[in-house]
């Protein structure tokens, strides 16, 4: 099922929310229409948690997660971390990393089994990512773009990548990830598919 929504007149909902198979994070703000879409669709299945990351509402760009875990930048406050620990299911691991590429949602795309990461991501962050989210990690670019989280959206069923990703590269990546992939756009032609949507299984 696909639903359309906006966050305060922005269609880039992947910037503001993080959706996985075991939880959903939405920003603390006055935007009832946005929340009602998530809570109306998900509340019976997974928990919808209102939070901030580093005092910011751009949760989807600052964090990366799946059903197994949640990775947050060092800018996340102790209070925010404690709120998330208290709110997330007990099975979800949480880690805060010291990473210069702190917009983790821009530089990492993942599902419950694999992750694509920016080629320059710190090795220590890669290890914490693999351990916290329980994923196999691949350093990758998409159509020459290093911000794989911005230009890709993955689920356990498949994924969508930057529209200028060559067919050969799509096939190679599909084989590597063991997922069907398609190139495409969102929001009337935007190539930032990871920023324009949130997806789960």
PDB file of C-alpha atoms in Angstrom:
ATOM      1  CA  UNK A   1       0.000   0.000   0.000  1.00  0.00           C
ATOM      2  CA  UNK A   2       1.227   3.506  -0.783  1.00  0.00           C
ATOM      3  CA  UNK A   3       0.064   6.683   0.899  1.00  0.00           C
ATOM      4  CA  UNK A   4       0.876  10.320   0.153  1.00  0.00           C
ATOM      5  CA  UNK A   5       1.603  12.906   2.806  1.00  0.00           C
ATOM      6  CA  UNK A   6       3.557  16.094   3.413  1.00  0.00           C
ATOM      7  CA  UNK A   7       5.406  17.508   6.372  1.00  0.00           C
ATOM      8  CA  UNK A   8       4.682  21.241   6.681  1.00  0.00           C
ATOM      9  CA  UNK A   9       4.317  21.668   2.879  1.00  0.00           C
ATOM     10  CA  UNK A  10       7.373  19.512   2.092  1.00  0.00           C
ATOM     11  CA  UNK A  11       6.961  16.323   0.077  1.00  0.00           C
ATOM     12  CA  UNK A  12      10.423  15.148   1.177  1.00  0.00           C
ATOM     13  CA  UNK A  13       9.001  12.969   3.952  1.00  0.00           C
ATOM     14  CA  UNK A  14      12.108  10.754   4.084  1.00  0.00           C
ATOM     15  CA  UNK A  15      13.916  13.781   5.473  1.00  0.00           C
ATOM     16  CA  UNK A  16      11.579  14.000   8.463  1.00  0.00           C
ATOM     17  CA  UNK A  17      10.618  10.389   9.266  1.00  0.00           C
ATOM     18  CA  UNK A  18      12.271   6.983   9.670  1.00  0.00           C
ATOM     19  CA  UNK A  19      10.173   3.870   9.000  1.00  0.00           C
ATOM     20  CA  UNK A  20      11.305   0.287   9.652  1.00  0.00           C
ATOM     21  CA  UNK A  21       9.576  -3.057  10.120  1.00  0.00           C
ATOM     22  CA  UNK A  22       9.517  -2.662  13.914  1.00  0.00           C
ATOM     23  CA  UNK A  23       9.174   1.086  14.616  1.00  0.00           C
ATOM     24  CA  UNK A  24       8.533   4.497  13.061  1.00  0.00           C
ATOM     25  CA  UNK A  25      10.162   7.770  14.135  1.00  0.00           C
ATOM     26  CA  UNK A  26       8.442  11.094  13.429  1.00  0.00           C
ATOM     27  CA  UNK A  27       9.523  14.584  14.514  1.00  0.00           C
ATOM     28  CA  UNK A  28       8.098  16.519  17.417  1.00  0.00           C
ATOM     29  CA  UNK A  29       6.256  19.400  15.734  1.00  0.00           C
ATOM     30  CA  UNK A  30       2.807  20.853  15.109  1.00  0.00           C
ATOM     31  CA  UNK A  31       1.789  18.781  12.104  1.00  0.00           C
ATOM     32  CA  UNK A  32      -1.246  16.647  12.937  1.00  0.00           C
ATOM     33  CA  UNK A  33      -2.001  15.756   9.315  1.00  0.00           C
ATOM     34  CA  UNK A  34       1.465  14.214   8.965  1.00  0.00           C
ATOM     35  CA  UNK A  35       1.217  12.215  12.194  1.00  0.00           C
ATOM     36  CA  UNK A  36      -2.295  11.012  11.499  1.00  0.00           C
ATOM     37  CA  UNK A  37      -1.177   9.331   8.252  1.00  0.00           C
ATOM     38  CA  UNK A  38       1.489   7.316  10.107  1.00  0.00           C
ATOM     39  CA  UNK A  39      -0.527   6.587  13.224  1.00  0.00           C
ATOM     40  CA  UNK A  40      -3.668   5.727  11.277  1.00  0.00           C
ATOM     41  CA  UNK A  41      -1.814   3.229   9.118  1.00  0.00           C
ATOM     42  CA  UNK A  42       0.783   1.855  11.537  1.00  0.00           C
ATOM     43  CA  UNK A  43      -0.449   2.160  15.136  1.00  0.00           C
ATOM     44  CA  UNK A  44      -1.960  -1.350  15.195  1.00  0.00           C
ATOM     45  CA  UNK A  45       1.244  -2.911  13.840  1.00  0.00           C
ATOM     46  CA  UNK A  46       4.289  -0.911  14.946  1.00  0.00           C
ATOM     47  CA  UNK A  47       4.934   1.884  17.417  1.00  0.00           C
ATOM     48  CA  UNK A  48       5.055   5.476  16.130  1.00  0.00           C
ATOM     49  CA  UNK A  49       7.513   7.471  18.258  1.00  0.00           C
ATOM     50  CA  UNK A  50       7.689  11.277  18.382  1.00  0.00           C
ATOM     51  CA  UNK A  51      11.265  12.494  18.858  1.00  0.00           C
ATOM     52  CA  UNK A  52      14.064  14.798  17.769  1.00  0.00           C
ATOM     53  CA  UNK A  53      17.703  14.034  16.983  1.00  0.00           C
ATOM     54  CA  UNK A  54      20.198  16.621  18.153  1.00  0.00           C
ATOM     55  CA  UNK A  55      17.260  18.986  18.668  1.00  0.00           C
ATOM     56  CA  UNK A  56      16.400  18.731  14.949  1.00  0.00           C
ATOM     57  CA  UNK A  57      13.274  17.493  13.174  1.00  0.00           C
ATOM     58  CA  UNK A  58      15.164  15.974  10.210  1.00  0.00           C
ATOM     59  CA  UNK A  59      15.146  12.508  11.777  1.00  0.00           C
ATOM     60  CA  UNK A  60      15.221  10.643   8.473  1.00  0.00           C
ATOM     61  CA  UNK A  61      18.428  12.336   7.364  1.00  0.00           C
ATOM     62  CA  UNK A  62      20.230  12.084  10.695  1.00  0.00           C
ATOM     63  CA  UNK A  63      19.462   8.462  11.601  1.00  0.00           C
ATOM     64  CA  UNK A  64      19.542   5.046   9.999  1.00  0.00           C
ATOM     65  CA  UNK A  65      17.716   1.971  11.207  1.00  0.00           C
ATOM     66  CA  UNK A  66      16.007  -1.332  10.554  1.00  0.00           C
ATOM     67  CA  UNK A  67      14.018  -3.866  12.586  1.00  0.00           C
ATOM     68  CA  UNK A  68      17.196  -4.823  14.469  1.00  0.00           C
ATOM     69  CA  UNK A  69      18.601  -1.456  15.468  1.00  0.00           C
ATOM     70  CA  UNK A  70      18.938   2.296  15.237  1.00  0.00           C
ATOM     71  CA  UNK A  71      22.135   4.249  14.595  1.00  0.00           C
ATOM     72  CA  UNK A  72      22.279   7.895  15.669  1.00  0.00           C
ATOM     73  CA  UNK A  73      24.847  10.677  15.245  1.00  0.00           C
ATOM     74  CA  UNK A  74      26.913  12.014  18.138  1.00  0.00           C
ATOM     75  CA  UNK A  75      24.744  15.166  18.173  1.00  0.00           C
ATOM     76  CA  UNK A  76      21.932  13.086  19.726  1.00  0.00           C
ATOM     77  CA  UNK A  77      21.449  14.271  23.306  1.00  0.00           C
ATOM     78  CA  UNK A  78      21.433  11.929  26.304  1.00  0.00           C
ATOM     79  CA  UNK A  79      17.785  12.850  26.909  1.00  0.00           C
ATOM     80  CA  UNK A  80      16.817  11.955  23.311  1.00  0.00           C
ATOM     81  CA  UNK A  81      18.771   8.697  23.547  1.00  0.00           C
ATOM     82  CA  UNK A  82      17.028   7.756  26.803  1.00  0.00           C
ATOM     83  CA  UNK A  83      13.606   8.634  25.343  1.00  0.00           C
ATOM     84  CA  UNK A  84      14.283   6.370  22.350  1.00  0.00           C
ATOM     85  CA  UNK A  85      15.563   3.535  24.563  1.00  0.00           C
ATOM     86  CA  UNK A  86      12.378   3.772  26.641  1.00  0.00           C
ATOM     87  CA  UNK A  87      10.122   3.921  23.568  1.00  0.00           C
ATOM     88  CA  UNK A  88      11.612   1.409  21.111  1.00  0.00           C
ATOM     89  CA  UNK A  89      10.913  -2.333  21.326  1.00  0.00           C
ATOM     90  CA  UNK A  90      13.380  -4.142  23.628  1.00  0.00           C
ATOM     91  CA  UNK A  91      14.762  -6.144  20.690  1.00  0.00           C
ATOM     92  CA  UNK A  92      16.013  -2.973  18.942  1.00  0.00           C
ATOM     93  CA  UNK A  93      19.667  -2.103  19.650  1.00  0.00           C
ATOM     94  CA  UNK A  94      20.605   1.597  19.755  1.00  0.00           C
ATOM     95  CA  UNK A  95      24.048   3.087  19.148  1.00  0.00           C
ATOM     96  CA  UNK A  96      25.385   6.611  18.921  1.00  0.00           C
ATOM     97  CA  UNK A  97      28.448   7.067  16.690  1.00  0.00           C
ATOM     98  CA  UNK A  98      31.183   9.674  16.361  1.00  0.00           C
ATOM     99  CA  UNK A  99      31.128  10.133  12.569  1.00  0.00           C
ATOM    100  CA  UNK A 100      32.159  13.211  10.583  1.00  0.00           C
ATOM    101  CA  UNK A 101      29.502  12.306   7.974  1.00  0.00           C
ATOM    102  CA  UNK A 102      26.873  12.877  10.651  1.00  0.00           C
ATOM    103  CA  UNK A 103      23.781  12.917   8.401  1.00  0.00           C
ATOM    104  CA  UNK A 104      23.675   9.120   8.591  1.00  0.00           C
ATOM    105  CA  UNK A 105      20.429   8.846   6.619  1.00  0.00           C
ATOM    106  CA  UNK A 106      22.126  10.557   3.673  1.00  0.00           C
ATOM    107  CA  UNK A 107      25.184   8.301   3.640  1.00  0.00           C
ATOM    108  CA  UNK A 108      23.641   4.910   4.496  1.00  0.00           C
ATOM    109  CA  UNK A 109      20.755   2.980   2.911  1.00  0.00           C
ATOM    110  CA  UNK A 110      19.702  -0.339   4.416  1.00  0.00           C
ATOM    111  CA  UNK A 111      17.095  -3.006   4.874  1.00  0.00           C
ATOM    112  CA  UNK A 112      17.110  -5.730   7.547  1.00  0.00           C
ATOM    113  CA  UNK A 113      20.023  -7.633   5.959  1.00  0.00           C
ATOM    114  CA  UNK A 114      22.280  -5.364   3.870  1.00  0.00           C
ATOM    115  CA  UNK A 115      23.508  -1.768   3.887  1.00  0.00           C
ATOM    116  CA  UNK A 116      24.993   0.481   1.229  1.00  0.00           C
ATOM    117  CA  UNK A 117      27.330   3.126   2.632  1.00  0.00           C
ATOM    118  CA  UNK A 118      29.238   6.208   1.480  1.00  0.00           C
ATOM    119  CA  UNK A 119      32.744   5.177   0.326  1.00  0.00           C
ATOM    120  CA  UNK A 120      34.372   7.484   2.926  1.00  0.00           C
ATOM    121  CA  UNK A 121      32.395   6.320   5.971  1.00  0.00           C
ATOM    122  CA  UNK A 122      34.718   5.617   8.935  1.00  0.00           C
ATOM    123  CA  UNK A 123      35.652   1.946   9.413  1.00  0.00           C
ATOM    124  CA  UNK A 124      34.615   2.160  13.070  1.00  0.00           C
ATOM    125  CA  UNK A 125      31.164   3.434  12.046  1.00  0.00           C
ATOM    126  CA  UNK A 126      30.911   0.579   9.543  1.00  0.00           C
ATOM    127  CA  UNK A 127      31.624  -1.941  12.317  1.00  0.00           C
ATOM    128  CA  UNK A 128      29.072  -0.367  14.677  1.00  0.00           C
ATOM    129  CA  UNK A 129      26.535  -0.303  11.815  1.00  0.00           C
ATOM    130  CA  UNK A 130      27.073  -3.996  11.044  1.00  0.00           C
ATOM    131  CA  UNK A 131      26.797  -4.941  14.720  1.00  0.00           C
ATOM    132  CA  UNK A 132      23.850  -2.705  15.682  1.00  0.00           C
ATOM    133  CA  UNK A 133      21.696  -3.285  12.598  1.00  0.00           C
ATOM    134  CA  UNK A 134      22.866  -6.851  11.902  1.00  0.00           C
ATOM    135  CA  UNK A 135      23.650  -6.091   8.252  1.00  0.00           C
ATOM    136  CA  UNK A 136      26.315  -6.910   5.692  1.00  0.00           C
ATOM    137  CA  UNK A 137      27.892  -3.610   4.590  1.00  0.00           C
ATOM    138  CA  UNK A 138      28.892  -2.589   1.050  1.00  0.00           C
ATOM    139  CA  UNK A 139      30.702   0.661   0.135  1.00  0.00           C
ATOM    140  CA  UNK A 140      28.993   1.978  -2.981  1.00  0.00           C
ATOM    141  CA  UNK A 141      28.067   4.943  -5.168  1.00  0.00           C
ATOM    142  CA  UNK A 142      24.880   5.309  -7.238  1.00  0.00           C
ATOM    143  CA  UNK A 143      25.184   6.978 -10.641  1.00  0.00           C
ATOM    144  CA  UNK A 144      28.362   8.653  -9.382  1.00  0.00           C
ATOM    145  CA  UNK A 145      26.591   9.948  -6.249  1.00  0.00           C
ATOM    146  CA  UNK A 146      28.157   9.147  -2.868  1.00  0.00           C
ATOM    147  CA  UNK A 147      25.029   9.975  -0.833  1.00  0.00           C
ATOM    148  CA  UNK A 148      23.546   6.500  -1.169  1.00  0.00           C
ATOM    149  CA  UNK A 149      20.898   7.121   1.509  1.00  0.00           C
ATOM    150  CA  UNK A 150      19.561  10.107  -0.416  1.00  0.00           C
ATOM    151  CA  UNK A 151      19.483   8.350  -3.789  1.00  0.00           C
ATOM    152  CA  UNK A 152      18.229   4.904  -2.759  1.00  0.00           C
ATOM    153  CA  UNK A 153      15.399   3.319  -0.760  1.00  0.00           C
ATOM    154  CA  UNK A 154      15.531  -0.366   0.199  1.00  0.00           C
ATOM    155  CA  UNK A 155      13.168  -2.908   1.739  1.00  0.00           C
ATOM    156  CA  UNK A 156      13.572  -6.666   2.137  1.00  0.00           C
ATOM    157  CA  UNK A 157      11.495  -7.047  -1.041  1.00  0.00           C
ATOM    158  CA  UNK A 158      13.440  -4.698  -3.356  1.00  0.00           C
ATOM    159  CA  UNK A 159      14.625  -1.170  -3.889  1.00  0.00           C
ATOM    160  CA  UNK A 160      14.586   1.969  -5.991  1.00  0.00           C
ATOM    161  CA  UNK A 161      17.796   3.760  -6.990  1.00  0.00           C
ATOM    162  CA  UNK A 162      18.917   7.007  -8.656  1.00  0.00           C
ATOM    163  CA  UNK A 163      17.296   7.327 -12.121  1.00  0.00           C
ATOM    164  CA  UNK A 164      20.665   7.685 -13.882  1.00  0.00           C
ATOM    165  CA  UNK A 165      22.028   4.416 -12.521  1.00  0.00           C
ATOM    166  CA  UNK A 166      23.039   2.429 -15.632  1.00  0.00           C
ATOM    167  CA  UNK A 167      21.247  -0.891 -16.219  1.00  0.00           C
ATOM    168  CA  UNK A 168      24.534  -2.805 -15.904  1.00  0.00           C
ATOM    169  CA  UNK A 169      25.206  -1.157 -12.535  1.00  0.00           C
ATOM    170  CA  UNK A 170      21.644  -1.926 -11.382  1.00  0.00           C
ATOM    171  CA  UNK A 171      22.085  -5.585 -12.330  1.00  0.00           C
ATOM    172  CA  UNK A 172      25.454  -5.774 -10.563  1.00  0.00           C
ATOM    173  CA  UNK A 173      24.071  -4.115  -7.432  1.00  0.00           C
ATOM    174  CA  UNK A 174      20.942  -6.293  -7.524  1.00  0.00           C
ATOM    175  CA  UNK A 175      23.140  -9.384  -7.637  1.00  0.00           C
ATOM    176  CA  UNK A 176      25.318  -8.080  -4.795  1.00  0.00           C
ATOM    177  CA  UNK A 177      22.329  -7.264  -2.555  1.00  0.00           C
ATOM    178  CA  UNK A 178      20.198 -10.216  -3.701  1.00  0.00           C
ATOM    179  CA  UNK A 179      17.303  -7.786  -4.261  1.00  0.00           C
ATOM    180  CA  UNK A 180      15.357  -6.673  -7.322  1.00  0.00           C
ATOM    181  CA  UNK A 181      16.132  -3.008  -8.059  1.00  0.00           C
ATOM    182  CA  UNK A 182      14.580  -0.395 -10.312  1.00  0.00           C
ATOM    183  CA  UNK A 183      15.757   3.110 -11.211  1.00  0.00           C
ATOM    184  CA  UNK A 184      13.227   5.883 -10.741  1.00  0.00           C
ATOM    185  CA  UNK A 185      12.203   9.244  -9.366  1.00  0.00           C
ATOM    186  CA  UNK A 186       9.784  10.575  -6.766  1.00  0.00           C
ATOM    187  CA  UNK A 187       7.777  13.764  -6.276  1.00  0.00           C
ATOM    188  CA  UNK A 188       7.436  14.705  -9.958  1.00  0.00           C
ATOM    189  CA  UNK A 189      10.955  13.872 -11.090  1.00  0.00           C
ATOM    190  CA  UNK A 190      13.170  14.255  -8.027  1.00  0.00           C
ATOM    191  CA  UNK A 191      16.145  11.883  -8.056  1.00  0.00           C
ATOM    192  CA  UNK A 192      16.375  11.990  -4.235  1.00  0.00           C
ATOM    193  CA  UNK A 193      14.216   8.893  -3.805  1.00  0.00           C
ATOM    194  CA  UNK A 194      15.512   8.166  -0.287  1.00  0.00           C
ATOM    195  CA  UNK A 195      14.588  11.679   0.813  1.00  0.00           C
ATOM    196  CA  UNK A 196      11.185  11.573  -0.877  1.00  0.00           C
ATOM    197  CA  UNK A 197       9.764   8.408   0.700  1.00  0.00           C
ATOM    198  CA  UNK A 198       9.787   6.083   3.684  1.00  0.00           C
ATOM    199  CA  UNK A 199       9.260   2.363   3.061  1.00  0.00           C
ATOM    200  CA  UNK A 200       9.012  -0.926   4.880  1.00  0.00           C
ATOM    201  CA  UNK A 201       7.722  -4.413   4.125  1.00  0.00           C
TER     202      UNK A 201
END
